[in-house]
Amino acid sequence: MSVTRGILGVLLQPALFALLLFGPAGTLVWWRAWVLIGVVFIATVLSMAMLARESPALLEERFRSPLQRGQPRADQVWVMIFLAACVSVFAFIPEDVFHRRIFDAPGAIVSTTGLGLCVAGWVLMTLALRANAFAAPVVKHMKERHQTVVDTGVYSVVRHPMYAGTLLLLLGMPLWLESYAATLLAGIPIALLAVRILIEERFLRRELAGYAAYAERVRFRVIPGVW
């Protein structure tokens, strides 16, 4: 991967968050948003540095389009709907905080817990990427990379730790930014994650040798003891 592409990759996520948050807010004077963007930037740098050192092939996969050849049509449709839902949630946060204020703002303990969930989500996602060199952003069987079932690290606890980390982020971000309404709205992309898991598991059971046995060994998909 070129240096230029790597730099753009590091800057892309914080830039998107800044656009979605500060644009609807109509102001840059929002310290909580700046803290969140700083967390996103640091997490992106650290995870990309780890992948560049330990799994450059996976880093290339993470930079590819969310719509790819070999990806089931159902997953292609899901990706577009999920991205639209996430954008809607993030854009609604400043709308609620600065213009609507549907519910009272969370207290300091709740909002700080939200930031902790964000950090925990990034850590969990990074651990998943470190354990699974086949953690592509789309559902597909990577035959050219001789994909196998991964059952070590966080994958020995739940079958979809990447989605577990995403769940924490979707709940933590609106709480840290003090919007209960957006936290409730995050239930939409969370429900879509559950649908995606079912699509992905049906595909993997059919295409990836050993996945059915792995699903028997590791019973829970996202939350230990729950689902």
Coordinates of N, CA, C and O in Angstrom, one line a residue, residues 20-154:
L20 N -20.2 14.8 9.5 CA -21.5 14.4 9.9 C -21.9 15.1 11.2 O -23.1 15.3 11.5
L21 N -20.9 15.4 12.1 CA -21.3 16.0 13.4 C -21.3 17.5 13.3 O -22.3 18.2 13.8
F22 N -20.2 18.1 12.8 CA -20.1 19.6 12.8 C -21.1 20.3 11.8 O -21.5 21.4 12.0
G23 N -21.3 19.6 10.7 CA -22.2 20.1 9.7 C -23.6 20.4 10.2 O -24.0 21.6 10.2
P24 N -24.3 19.4 10.7 CA -25.6 19.7 11.2 C -25.6 20.6 12.5 O -26.6 21.3 12.8
A25 N -24.5 20.5 13.3 CA -24.4 21.3 14.5 C -24.3 22.8 14.2 O -24.9 23.6 14.9
G26 N -23.7 23.1 13.0 CA -23.5 24.5 12.7 C -22.5 25.2 13.5 O -22.5 26.5 13.5
T27 N -21.7 24.5 14.2 CA -20.6 25.1 15.0 C -19.5 24.1 15.2 O -19.7 22.9 15.1
L28 N -18.3 24.7 15.4 CA -17.1 23.8 15.7 C -16.9 23.8 17.2 O -16.0 23.1 17.7
V29 N -17.7 24.6 18.0 CA -17.5 24.7 19.4 C -18.3 23.5 20.1 O -19.4 23.7 20.5
W30 N -17.7 22.4 20.1 CA -18.4 21.2 20.6 C -17.3 20.2 21.1 O -16.8 19.4 20.3
W31 N -16.8 20.4 22.3 CA -15.6 19.7 22.7 C -15.8 18.2 22.8 O -14.9 17.4 22.5
R32 N -17.0 17.7 23.1 CA -17.2 16.3 23.1 C -17.0 15.7 21.7 O -16.5 14.6 21.6
A33 N -17.4 16.4 20.7 CA -17.2 15.9 19.3 C -15.7 15.8 19.0 O -15.3 14.9 18.3
W34 N -15.0 16.8 19.4 CA -13.6 16.9 19.2 C -12.9 15.7 19.9 O -11.9 15.1 19.3
V35 N -13.3 15.4 21.1 CA -12.7 14.3 21.8 C -13.0 13.0 21.1 O -12.1 12.1 20.9
L36 N -14.3 12.8 20.6 CA -14.6 11.6 19.9 C -13.8 11.4 18.6 O -13.3 10.4 18.3
I37 N -13.6 12.5 17.9 CA -12.9 12.5 16.6 C -11.4 12.2 16.9 O -10.7 11.4 16.2
G38 N -10.9 12.7 18.1 CA -9.5 12.3 18.5 C -9.4 10.9 18.8 O -8.4 10.2 18.4
V39 N -10.4 10.3 19.4 CA -10.4 8.8 19.7 C -10.4 8.0 18.5 O -9.7 7.1 18.3
V40 N -11.3 8.4 17.5 CA -11.4 7.8 16.2 C -10.0 7.8 15.5 O -9.6 6.8 14.9
F41 N -9.4 9.0 15.5 CA -8.1 9.2 14.8 C -7.0 8.3 15.4 O -6.3 7.5 14.7
I42 N -6.9 8.3 16.7 CA -5.9 7.5 17.4 C -6.1 6.0 17.1 O -5.2 5.2 16.8
A43 N -7.4 5.6 17.3 CA -7.7 4.2 17.1 C -7.5 3.7 15.6 O -7.0 2.6 15.4
T44 N -7.7 4.6 14.7 CA -7.5 4.3 13.3 C -6.0 4.1 13.0 O -5.6 3.2 12.3
V45 N -5.2 5.0 13.5 CA -3.8 5.0 13.3 C -3.2 3.7 13.9 O -2.4 3.0 13.3
L46 N -3.6 3.4 15.1 CA -3.1 2.2 15.8 C -3.5 0.9 15.1 O -2.7 0.0 14.9
S47 N -4.8 0.8 14.7 CA -5.2 -0.4 14.0 C -4.6 -0.6 12.7 O -4.2 -1.7 12.3
M48 N -4.4 0.5 11.9 CA -3.8 0.4 10.6 C -2.3 0.1 10.7 O -1.8 -0.7 9.9
A49 N -1.6 0.6 11.7 CA -0.2 0.3 11.9 C -0.1 -1.2 12.3 O 0.9 -1.9 11.8
M50 N -1.0 -1.7 13.1 CA -0.9 -3.1 13.5 C -1.1 -4.0 12.2 O -0.4 -5.0 12.0
L51 N -2.1 -3.7 11.4 CA -2.4 -4.4 10.2 C -1.3 -4.4 9.2 O -0.9 -5.4 8.6
A52 N -0.7 -3.2 9.0 CA 0.4 -3.0 8.1 C 1.6 -3.9 8.5 O 2.3 -4.4 7.6
R53 N 1.8 -4.1 9.8 CA 2.9 -4.9 10.3 C 2.6 -6.4 10.2 O 3.4 -7.2 9.9
E54 N 1.4 -6.7 10.7 CA 1.0 -8.2 10.9 C 0.2 -8.8 9.8 O 0.3 -10.0 9.6
S55 N -0.6 -8.0 9.1 CA -1.5 -8.6 8.1 C -1.7 -7.6 6.9 O -2.9 -7.1 6.8
P56 N -0.7 -7.3 6.1 CA -0.9 -6.3 5.0 C -2.0 -6.7 4.0 O -2.7 -5.9 3.5
A57 N -2.2 -8.0 3.8 CA -3.2 -8.5 2.9 C -4.6 -8.1 3.4 O -5.5 -7.7 2.6
L58 N -4.8 -8.2 4.7 CA -6.1 -7.8 5.3 C -6.3 -6.3 5.2 O -7.4 -5.8 5.0
L59 N -5.2 -5.6 5.4 CA -5.3 -4.1 5.3 C -5.8 -3.7 3.9 O -6.6 -2.8 3.7
E60 N -5.3 -4.4 2.9 CA -5.7 -4.2 1.5 C -7.2 -4.5 1.4 O -8.0 -3.7 0.7
E61 N -7.6 -5.6 2.0 CA -9.1 -5.9 1.9 C -9.9 -4.9 2.6 O -11.0 -4.5 2.1
R62 N -9.5 -4.3 3.7 CA -10.3 -3.3 4.4 C -10.4 -2.0 3.6 O -11.3 -1.2 3.9
F63 N -9.5 -1.8 2.6 CA -9.6 -0.6 1.8 C -10.4 -0.8 0.6 O -10.7 0.1 -0.2
R64 N -10.9 -2.0 0.3 CA -11.6 -2.3 -0.9 C -13.1 -1.8 -0.8 O -13.6 -1.5 0.3
S65 N -13.8 -1.7 -1.9 CA -15.1 -1.3 -2.0 C -16.1 -2.1 -1.1 O -15.8 -3.3 -1.0
P66 N -17.1 -1.5 -0.5 CA -18.1 -2.3 0.2 C -19.0 -3.2 -0.7 O -19.7 -4.0 -0.2
L67 N -18.9 -3.0 -2.0 CA -19.6 -3.9 -3.0 C -18.5 -4.5 -3.9 O -17.8 -3.9 -4.6
Q68 N -18.5 -5.9 -3.8 CA -17.4 -6.6 -4.5 C -18.0 -7.8 -5.2 O -19.1 -8.3 -4.9
R69 N -17.2 -8.3 -6.2 CA -17.5 -9.5 -6.9 C -17.4 -10.7 -5.9 O -16.5 -10.8 -5.1
G70 N -18.4 -11.6 -6.1 CA -18.4 -12.8 -5.2 C -19.2 -12.6 -3.9 O -19.4 -13.5 -3.1
Q71 N -19.6 -11.3 -3.7 CA -20.4 -11.0 -2.5 C -21.9 -11.3 -2.8 O -22.4 -10.9 -3.8
P72 N -22.6 -12.0 -1.9 CA -24.0 -12.3 -2.1 C -24.8 -11.0 -2.3 O -24.5 -10.0 -1.7
R73 N -25.8 -11.1 -3.2 CA -26.6 -9.9 -3.5 C -27.3 -9.4 -2.3 O -27.4 -8.2 -2.1
A74 N -27.7 -10.3 -1.4 CA -28.4 -9.9 -0.2 C -27.5 -9.0 0.7 O -27.9 -8.1 1.3
D75 N -26.2 -9.4 0.7 CA -25.2 -8.6 1.5 C -24.9 -7.3 0.8 O -24.7 -6.3 1.5
Q76 N -24.9 -7.2 -0.5 CA -24.8 -5.9 -1.2 C -25.9 -5.0 -0.8 O -25.6 -3.8 -0.5
V77 N -27.1 -5.5 -0.8 CA -28.2 -4.6 -0.5 C -28.1 -4.2 1.0 O -28.4 -3.0 1.4
W78 N -27.8 -5.2 1.8 CA -27.6 -4.9 3.3 C -26.6 -3.8 3.5 O -26.8 -2.9 4.3
V79 N -25.5 -3.8 2.9 CA -24.4 -2.9 3.1 C -24.9 -1.4 2.8 O -24.6 -0.5 3.6
M80 N -25.6 -1.2 1.7 CA -26.1 0.1 1.4 C -27.1 0.6 2.4 O -27.1 1.8 2.9
I81 N -28.0 -0.3 2.9 CA -29.0 0.1 3.9 C -28.3 0.4 5.2 O -28.6 1.4 5.9
F82 N -27.4 -0.4 5.6 CA -26.7 -0.2 6.9 C -25.9 1.1 6.9 O -25.9 1.8 7.9
L83 N -25.2 1.4 5.8 CA -24.4 2.6 5.8 C -25.3 3.8 5.8 O -25.0 4.8 6.5
A84 N -26.5 3.7 5.2 CA -27.5 4.8 5.2 C -28.0 5.0 6.6 O -28.2 6.1 7.1
A85 N -28.2 3.9 7.3 CA -28.7 4.0 8.7 C -27.7 4.6 9.6 O -28.1 5.4 10.5
C86 N -26.4 4.2 9.5 CA -25.4 4.7 10.3 C -25.2 6.2 10.1 O -25.1 7.0 11.1
V87 N -25.2 6.6 8.9 CA -25.1 8.1 8.5 C -26.3 8.8 9.1 O -26.1 9.9 9.7
S88 N -27.4 8.3 9.1 CA -28.6 8.9 9.6 C -28.5 9.1 11.1 O -28.8 10.2 11.7
V89 N -28.0 8.1 11.8 CA -27.9 8.2 13.3 C -26.8 9.2 13.6 O -27.1 10.1 14.5
F90 N -25.7 9.2 13.0 CA -24.6 10.2 13.3 C -25.0 11.6 13.0 O -24.7 12.5 13.8
A91 N -25.7 11.8 11.9 CA -26.2 13.1 11.5 C -27.3 13.6 12.5 O -27.5 14.8 12.7
F92 N -28.1 12.7 13.0 CA -29.2 13.1 13.9 C -28.6 13.5 15.3 O -29.3 14.3 16.0
I93 N -27.5 13.0 15.7 CA -26.9 13.4 17.0 C -26.8 14.9 17.2 O -27.4 15.5 18.1
P94 N -26.1 15.6 16.3 CA -26.1 17.1 16.5 C -27.4 17.8 16.3 O -27.7 18.8 16.9
E95 N -28.3 17.2 15.4 CA -29.6 17.8 15.3 C -30.3 17.7 16.6 O -31.0 18.7 17.0
D96 N -30.2 16.6 17.3 CA -30.9 16.5 18.6 C -30.2 17.4 19.7 O -30.9 18.1 20.4
V97 N -28.9 17.4 19.7 CA -28.2 18.1 20.8 C -28.3 19.6 20.6 O -28.5 20.3 21.6
F98 N -28.3 20.1 19.4 CA -28.2 21.6 19.2 C -29.6 22.2 18.8 O -29.8 23.4 19.0
H99 N -30.5 21.4 18.3 CA -31.7 22.0 17.8 C -33.0 21.4 18.4 O -34.0 22.1 18.5
R100 N -33.1 20.1 18.7 CA -34.3 19.5 19.1 C -34.4 19.2 20.6 O -35.3 19.5 21.3
R101 N -33.3 18.5 21.1 CA -33.3 18.1 22.5 C -34.6 17.4 22.9 O -35.3 17.8 23.7
I102 N -34.8 16.2 22.3 CA -36.0 15.4 22.6 C -36.0 15.0 24.0 O -37.1 15.0 24.7
F103 N -34.9 14.5 24.6 CA -34.8 14.1 26.0 C -33.8 14.9 26.7 O -32.9 15.5 26.0
D104 N -33.8 14.9 28.0 CA -32.8 15.6 28.7 C -31.4 14.9 28.4 O -31.4 13.7 28.1
A105 N -30.4 15.7 28.5 CA -29.0 15.1 28.3 C -28.6 14.1 29.3 O -29.0 14.3 30.5
P106 N -27.9 13.1 29.0 CA -27.4 12.1 30.0 C -26.5 12.8 31.0 O -25.8 13.8 30.7
G107 N -26.5 12.2 32.2 CA -25.6 12.8 33.2 C -24.1 12.4 32.9 O -23.8 11.7 31.9
A108 N -23.2 12.9 33.7 CA -21.8 12.8 33.4 C -21.4 11.3 33.5 O -20.6 10.9 32.7
I109 N -22.0 10.5 34.4 CA -21.6 9.1 34.5 C -22.0 8.4 33.3 O -21.2 7.6 32.7
V110 N -23.2 8.6 32.8 CA -23.7 7.9 31.6 C -23.0 8.3 30.4 O -22.6 7.4 29.6
S111 N -22.7 9.6 30.2 CA -22.0 10.0 29.0 C -20.6 9.5 29.0 O -20.0 9.1 27.9
T112 N -19.9 9.5 30.1 CA -18.5 9.0 30.2 C -18.5 7.5 30.0 O -17.6 7.0 29.3
T113 N -19.5 6.8 30.4 CA -19.6 5.4 30.1 C -19.7 5.2 28.6 O -19.2 4.2 28.1
G114 N -20.4 6.1 27.9 CA -20.5 6.0 26.5 C -19.2 6.1 25.8 O -18.9 5.3 24.9
L115 N -18.3 7.0 26.3 CA -17.0 7.1 25.8 C -16.2 5.8 26.0 O -15.4 5.3 25.2
G116 N -16.4 5.2 27.2 CA -15.7 4.0 27.5 C -16.2 2.9 26.6 O -15.4 2.0 26.2
L117 N -17.5 2.9 26.2 CA -18.0 1.9 25.3 C -17.3 2.1 23.9 O -17.0 1.1 23.2
C118 N -17.1 3.3 23.5 CA -16.4 3.6 22.2 C -15.0 3.0 22.2 O -14.6 2.3 21.3
V119 N -14.3 3.3 23.3 CA -12.9 2.8 23.4 C -12.9 1.2 23.4 O -12.1 0.6 22.7
A120 N -13.8 0.7 24.2 CA -13.9 -0.8 24.2 C -14.3 -1.4 22.9 O -13.7 -2.4 22.5
G121 N -15.2 -0.7 22.2 CA -15.5 -1.2 20.8 C -14.4 -1.2 19.9 O -14.2 -2.2 19.1
W122 N -13.6 -0.1 19.9 CA -12.4 -0.1 19.0 C -11.4 -1.2 19.4 O -10.8 -1.8 18.5
V123 N -11.2 -1.4 20.7 CA -10.2 -2.4 21.2 C -10.7 -3.8 20.7 O -9.9 -4.6 20.2
L124 N -12.0 -4.0 20.9 CA -12.5 -5.3 20.5 C -12.4 -5.6 19.0 O -12.0 -6.6 18.5
M125 N -12.7 -4.5 18.2 CA -12.6 -4.7 16.7 C -11.1 -4.9 16.3 O -10.8 -5.7 15.4
T126 N -10.2 -4.2 17.0 CA -8.8 -4.4 16.7 C -8.3 -5.8 17.0 O -7.5 -6.4 16.3
L127 N -8.7 -6.3 18.2 CA -8.4 -7.6 18.5 C -8.9 -8.6 17.5 O -8.3 -9.7 17.2
A128 N -10.1 -8.4 17.0 CA -10.7 -9.3 16.0 C -9.9 -9.2 14.7 O -9.6 -10.3 14.1
L129 N -9.5 -8.1 14.3 CA -8.6 -7.9 13.1 C -7.3 -8.6 13.3 O -6.8 -9.3 12.4
R130 N -6.8 -8.6 14.5 CA -5.5 -9.2 14.8 C -5.6 -10.7 14.7 O -4.7 -11.4 14.3
A131 N -6.7 -11.2 15.2 CA -6.9 -12.7 15.3 C -7.3 -13.3 13.9 O -7.0 -14.4 13.6
N132 N -8.0 -12.5 13.1 CA -8.6 -13.0 11.9 C -8.1 -12.3 10.7 O -8.6 -11.2 10.4
A133 N -7.2 -12.9 10.0 CA -6.6 -12.3 8.8 C -7.6 -12.3 7.6 O -7.3 -11.8 6.5
F134 N -8.8 -12.9 7.8 CA -9.8 -13.0 6.7 C -11.0 -12.1 7.0 O -12.1 -12.2 6.4
A135 N -10.8 -11.1 8.0 CA -12.0 -10.3 8.4 C -12.2 -9.2 7.4 O -12.1 -8.0 7.6
A136 N -12.7 -9.6 6.2 CA -13.0 -8.6 5.1 C -14.3 -7.9 5.5 O -15.1 -8.4 6.3
P137 N -14.5 -6.7 4.9 CA -15.7 -5.9 5.3 C -16.9 -6.4 4.5 O -18.0 -5.9 4.8
V138 N -16.8 -7.4 3.7 CA -18.0 -7.9 3.0 C -18.0 -9.4 3.2 O -17.0 -10.0 3.6
V139 N -19.2 -10.0 3.0 CA -19.4 -11.4 3.1 C -18.9 -12.1 1.8 O -19.5 -11.8 0.7
K140 N -17.9 -12.9 1.9 CA -17.4 -13.6 0.7 C -16.4 -14.7 1.1 O -15.9 -14.6 2.3
H141 N -16.2 -15.7 0.3 CA -15.2 -16.7 0.6 C -13.9 -16.4 -0.2 O -13.9 -16.4 -1.4
M142 N -12.9 -16.1 0.5 CA -11.6 -15.7 -0.1 C -10.8 -17.0 -0.4 O -9.8 -17.3 0.2
K143 N -11.2 -17.7 -1.5 CA -10.5 -18.9 -1.9 C -9.0 -18.6 -2.3 O -8.1 -19.4 -2.0
E144 N -8.8 -17.4 -2.9 CA -7.5 -17.1 -3.3 C -6.5 -16.9 -2.2 O -5.3 -17.0 -2.3
R145 N -7.0 -16.6 -1.0 CA -6.2 -16.5 0.2 C -6.3 -17.7 1.1 O -5.8 -17.7 2.2
H146 N -6.9 -18.8 0.6 CA -7.0 -20.0 1.3 C -7.7 -19.8 2.7 O -7.1 -20.2 3.7
Q147 N -8.8 -19.2 2.7 CA -9.5 -18.9 3.9 C -9.9 -20.1 4.7 O -10.3 -21.1 4.2
T148 N -9.6 -20.0 6.0 CA -10.0 -21.1 7.0 C -10.8 -20.5 8.1 O -10.8 -19.2 8.3
V149 N -11.4 -21.3 8.9 CA -12.1 -20.9 10.1 C -11.1 -20.4 11.2 O -10.1 -21.1 11.4
V150 N -11.4 -19.3 11.8 CA -10.6 -18.8 12.9 C -11.4 -19.0 14.2 O -12.5 -18.5 14.3
D151 N -10.7 -19.7 15.1 CA -11.4 -19.9 16.4 C -10.5 -19.6 17.6 O -10.7 -20.1 18.7
T152 N -9.6 -18.7 17.4 CA -8.7 -18.3 18.5 C -8.9 -16.9 18.9 O -9.7 -16.1 18.2
G153 N -8.3 -16.4 20.0 CA -8.5 -15.1 20.5 C -10.0 -14.8 20.8 O -10.7 -15.6 21.4
V154 N -10.4 -13.6 20.4 CA -11.8 -13.2 20.7 C -12.8 -14.1 20.0 O -14.0 -14.2 20.4

